[in-house]
mmCIF file of C-alpha atoms in Angstrom:
data_model
loop_
_atom_site.group_PDB
_atom_site.id
_atom_site.type_symbol
_atom_site.label_atom_id
_atom_site.label_comp_id
_atom_site.label_asym_id
_atom_site.label_seq_id
_atom_site.Cartn_x
_atom_site.Cartn_y
_atom_site.Cartn_z
ATOM 1 C CA MET P 542 10.879 -6.838 8.873
ATOM 2 C CA LYS P 543 8.262 -5.710 6.672
ATOM 3 C CA LYS P 544 7.245 -2.759 4.216
ATOM 4 C CA ILE P 545 3.605 -1.715 5.538
ATOM 5 C CA TYR P 546 1.911 0.928 4.061
ATOM 6 C CA PHE P 547 -0.966 2.038 5.916
ATOM 7 C CA ALA P 548 -3.761 3.882 5.060
ATOM 8 C CA GLY P 549 -6.221 6.400 6.514
ATOM 9 C CA SER P 550 -8.359 9.488 5.759
ATOM 10 C CA ILE P 551 -6.216 12.834 6.107
ATOM 11 C CA ARG P 552 -8.412 14.889 3.970
ATOM 12 C CA GLY P 553 -11.630 13.209 4.253
ATOM 13 C CA GLY P 554 -11.909 13.540 7.937
ATOM 14 C CA ARG P 555 -8.915 12.923 11.031
ATOM 15 C CA VAL P 556 -11.620 12.065 13.537
ATOM 16 C CA ASP P 557 -10.249 8.507 13.781
ATOM 17 C CA ALA P 558 -6.310 10.107 13.892
ATOM 18 C CA ASP P 559 -5.774 8.992 17.405
ATOM 19 C CA LEU P 560 -6.979 4.681 16.125
ATOM 20 C CA TYR P 561 -4.095 5.345 12.957
ATOM 21 C CA ARG P 562 -1.348 6.992 15.205
ATOM 22 C CA ARG P 563 -2.156 3.296 17.767
ATOM 23 C CA ILE P 564 -2.469 1.290 14.897
ATOM 24 C CA ILE P 565 1.096 2.325 13.504
ATOM 25 C CA GLU P 566 2.887 2.206 17.199
ATOM 26 C CA TYR P 567 1.962 -1.259 17.298
ATOM 27 C CA ILE P 568 2.982 -2.208 13.701
ATOM 28 C CA GLN P 569 6.572 -1.014 14.698
ATOM 29 C CA LYS P 570 6.812 -2.519 17.228
ATOM 30 C CA THR P 571 8.131 -5.283 14.714
ATOM 31 C CA ASP P 572 7.661 -4.223 11.159
ATOM 32 C CA ILE P 573 8.462 -0.714 9.043
ATOM 33 C CA VAL P 574 5.607 1.832 8.640
ATOM 34 C CA LEU P 575 6.188 3.596 5.093
ATOM 35 C CA THR P 576 3.146 6.006 5.777
ATOM 36 C CA GLU P 577 3.936 6.415 9.726
ATOM 37 C CA HIS P 578 2.378 10.555 9.342
ATOM 38 C CA VAL P 579 -0.938 9.606 8.836
ATOM 39 C CA GLY P 580 -0.946 8.386 12.430
ATOM 40 C CA SER P 581 0.268 13.005 13.142
ATOM 41 C CA PRO P 582 -2.186 14.917 15.146
ATOM 42 C CA ASP P 583 -1.197 17.917 12.833
ATOM 43 C CA LEU P 584 -0.667 16.293 9.825
ATOM 44 C CA ASN P 585 -1.841 19.012 8.243
ATOM 45 C CA LEU P 586 0.690 21.005 9.184
ATOM 46 C CA LYS P 587 3.352 19.031 7.537
ATOM 47 C CA GLU P 588 1.138 18.587 4.426
ATOM 48 C CA GLN P 589 0.927 22.619 4.204
ATOM 49 C CA GLY P 590 4.187 23.289 1.760
ATOM 50 C CA LYS P 591 4.294 19.667 -0.520
ATOM 51 C CA LYS P 592 2.646 20.149 -3.701
ATOM 52 C CA ASP P 593 -0.228 17.511 -4.567
ATOM 53 C CA GLU P 594 1.913 15.873 -7.393
ATOM 54 C CA GLU P 595 5.016 15.917 -4.750
ATOM 55 C CA ILE P 596 2.584 13.768 -3.100
ATOM 56 C CA TYR P 597 1.321 11.388 -5.132
ATOM 57 C CA SER P 598 4.989 11.290 -6.254
ATOM 58 C CA GLN P 599 5.761 10.099 -2.568
ATOM 59 C CA ASP P 600 3.251 7.936 -1.956
ATOM 60 C CA THR P 601 2.951 5.991 -5.343
ATOM 61 C CA ALA P 602 6.379 5.027 -4.777
ATOM 62 C CA TRP P 603 5.940 3.806 -1.406
ATOM 63 C CA LEU P 604 1.968 1.887 -3.304
ATOM 64 C CA ARG P 605 4.840 0.032 -5.252
ATOM 65 C CA ASP P 606 7.814 -0.756 -2.981
ATOM 66 C CA CYS P 607 5.841 -1.722 -0.174
ATOM 67 C CA ASP P 608 5.166 -5.717 1.188
ATOM 68 C CA LEU P 609 1.446 -4.913 1.557
ATOM 69 C CA ILE P 610 -1.220 -2.434 2.384
ATOM 70 C CA ILE P 611 -2.856 -2.127 5.567
ATOM 71 C CA ALA P 612 -6.056 0.786 5.386
ATOM 72 C CA GLU P 613 -8.345 1.375 7.846
ATOM 73 C CA CYS P 614 -11.863 2.735 5.822
ATOM 74 C CA THR P 615 -14.063 3.809 9.237
ATOM 75 C CA CYS P 616 -13.910 7.304 7.932
ATOM 76 C CA PRO P 617 -14.434 7.132 4.192
ATOM 77 C CA SER P 618 -12.123 8.570 2.292
ATOM 78 C CA LEU P 619 -11.560 9.024 -1.806
ATOM 79 C CA GLY P 620 -7.750 8.942 -1.583
ATOM 80 C CA VAL P 621 -7.587 5.821 0.096
ATOM 81 C CA GLY P 622 -9.984 4.255 -1.859
ATOM 82 C CA TYR P 623 -7.719 5.629 -4.347
ATOM 83 C CA GLU P 624 -4.460 3.232 -2.461
ATOM 84 C CA LEU P 625 -6.517 0.709 -2.655
ATOM 85 C CA ALA P 626 -7.126 0.441 -5.921
ATOM 86 C CA TYR P 627 -3.372 1.104 -6.876
ATOM 87 C CA ALA P 628 -2.300 -1.365 -4.434
ATOM 88 C CA GLU P 629 -4.827 -4.445 -6.383
ATOM 89 C CA ARG P 630 -2.956 -3.364 -9.445
ATOM 90 C CA PHE P 631 -0.138 -3.905 -8.494
ATOM 91 C CA GLY P 632 -0.855 -7.203 -6.762
ATOM 92 C CA LYS P 633 -0.400 -6.104 -3.215
ATOM 93 C CA PRO P 634 -2.061 -7.551 -0.224
ATOM 94 C CA CYS P 635 -4.645 -5.259 0.600
ATOM 95 C CA HIS P 636 -5.526 -5.093 4.558
ATOM 96 C CA ILE P 637 -9.181 -3.818 5.328
ATOM 97 C CA PHE P 638 -10.207 -2.644 8.538
ATOM 98 C CA TYR P 639 -13.734 -1.048 9.667
ATOM 99 C CA ASP P 640 -15.522 -0.217 12.468
ATOM 100 C CA ARG P 641 -18.735 -1.870 11.894
ATOM 101 C CA THR P 642 -20.842 -0.030 14.502
ATOM 102 C CA LYS P 643 -20.038 3.535 13.049
ATOM 103 C CA THR P 644 -20.146 2.518 9.028
ATOM 104 C CA HIS P 645 -21.264 0.258 5.876
ATOM 105 C CA LEU P 646 -17.825 -0.193 3.862
ATOM 106 C CA SER P 647 -18.385 0.833 0.237
ATOM 107 C CA ALA P 648 -20.143 -2.489 -1.967
ATOM 108 C CA MET P 649 -16.959 -1.430 -4.418
ATOM 109 C CA LEU P 650 -14.771 -3.112 -1.736
ATOM 110 C CA THR P 651 -17.055 -5.534 0.033
ATOM 111 C CA GLY P 652 -18.334 -6.808 -3.297
ATOM 112 C CA ASP P 653 -13.883 -7.226 -4.835
ATOM 113 C CA PRO P 654 -12.646 -10.616 -3.865
ATOM 114 C CA TYR P 655 -9.066 -9.034 -4.046
ATOM 115 C CA PHE P 656 -8.725 -7.623 -0.610
ATOM 116 C CA ASN P 657 -8.935 -9.138 3.087
ATOM 117 C CA ILE P 658 -11.674 -7.119 5.284
ATOM 118 C CA TYR P 659 -11.572 -7.254 8.906
ATOM 119 C CA PRO P 660 -14.683 -5.805 10.500
ATOM 120 C CA TYR P 661 -14.658 -5.320 14.342
ATOM 121 C CA GLU P 662 -16.067 -4.143 16.954
ATOM 122 C CA ASN P 663 -13.300 -3.198 19.160
ATOM 123 C CA GLU P 664 -10.274 -2.008 18.691
ATOM 124 C CA GLU P 665 -8.461 -5.078 20.238
ATOM 125 C CA ASP P 666 -9.888 -6.649 16.913
ATOM 126 C CA ILE P 667 -7.418 -4.549 14.597
ATOM 127 C CA TYR P 668 -4.419 -6.149 16.981
ATOM 128 C CA ASN P 669 -5.355 -9.671 16.974
ATOM 129 C CA ALA P 670 -5.634 -9.926 12.624
ATOM 130 C CA ILE P 671 -2.903 -7.832 12.610
ATOM 131 C CA ASP P 672 -1.227 -10.577 14.311
ATOM 132 C CA ARG P 673 -2.203 -12.797 12.614
ATOM 133 C CA ILE P 674 -1.324 -10.987 8.858
ATOM 134 C CA ILE P 675 2.195 -9.781 9.656
ATOM 135 C CA ARG P 676 3.365 -12.291 12.577
#
């Protein structure tokens, strides 16, 4: 079983939280998602009471411990961008998904050959790519 760090927007916007949940559930059929809370609809409530330093320490520990990163980047997020750069620093494989009908991905990601980028137009495309990545 691989340990997957799933990255998705939290404070940058939760418009895709249901999609995150479905992706996480799909991955969990065969692998471990260290950040399953990212798909939770009540994430802001779960975050309450935690200091930013605690969140940072936990997330960076998971990034160092994971086998690979899967990020859904349709909703722009400073945190996800930071997580991807952090993962690159430690040589973790990074797979970035975004809905090409809703956004243009940052040139800081598309211009960096380190990242594996998967533009999609329908949700099924995500699962087909995940199958190729982790199975």
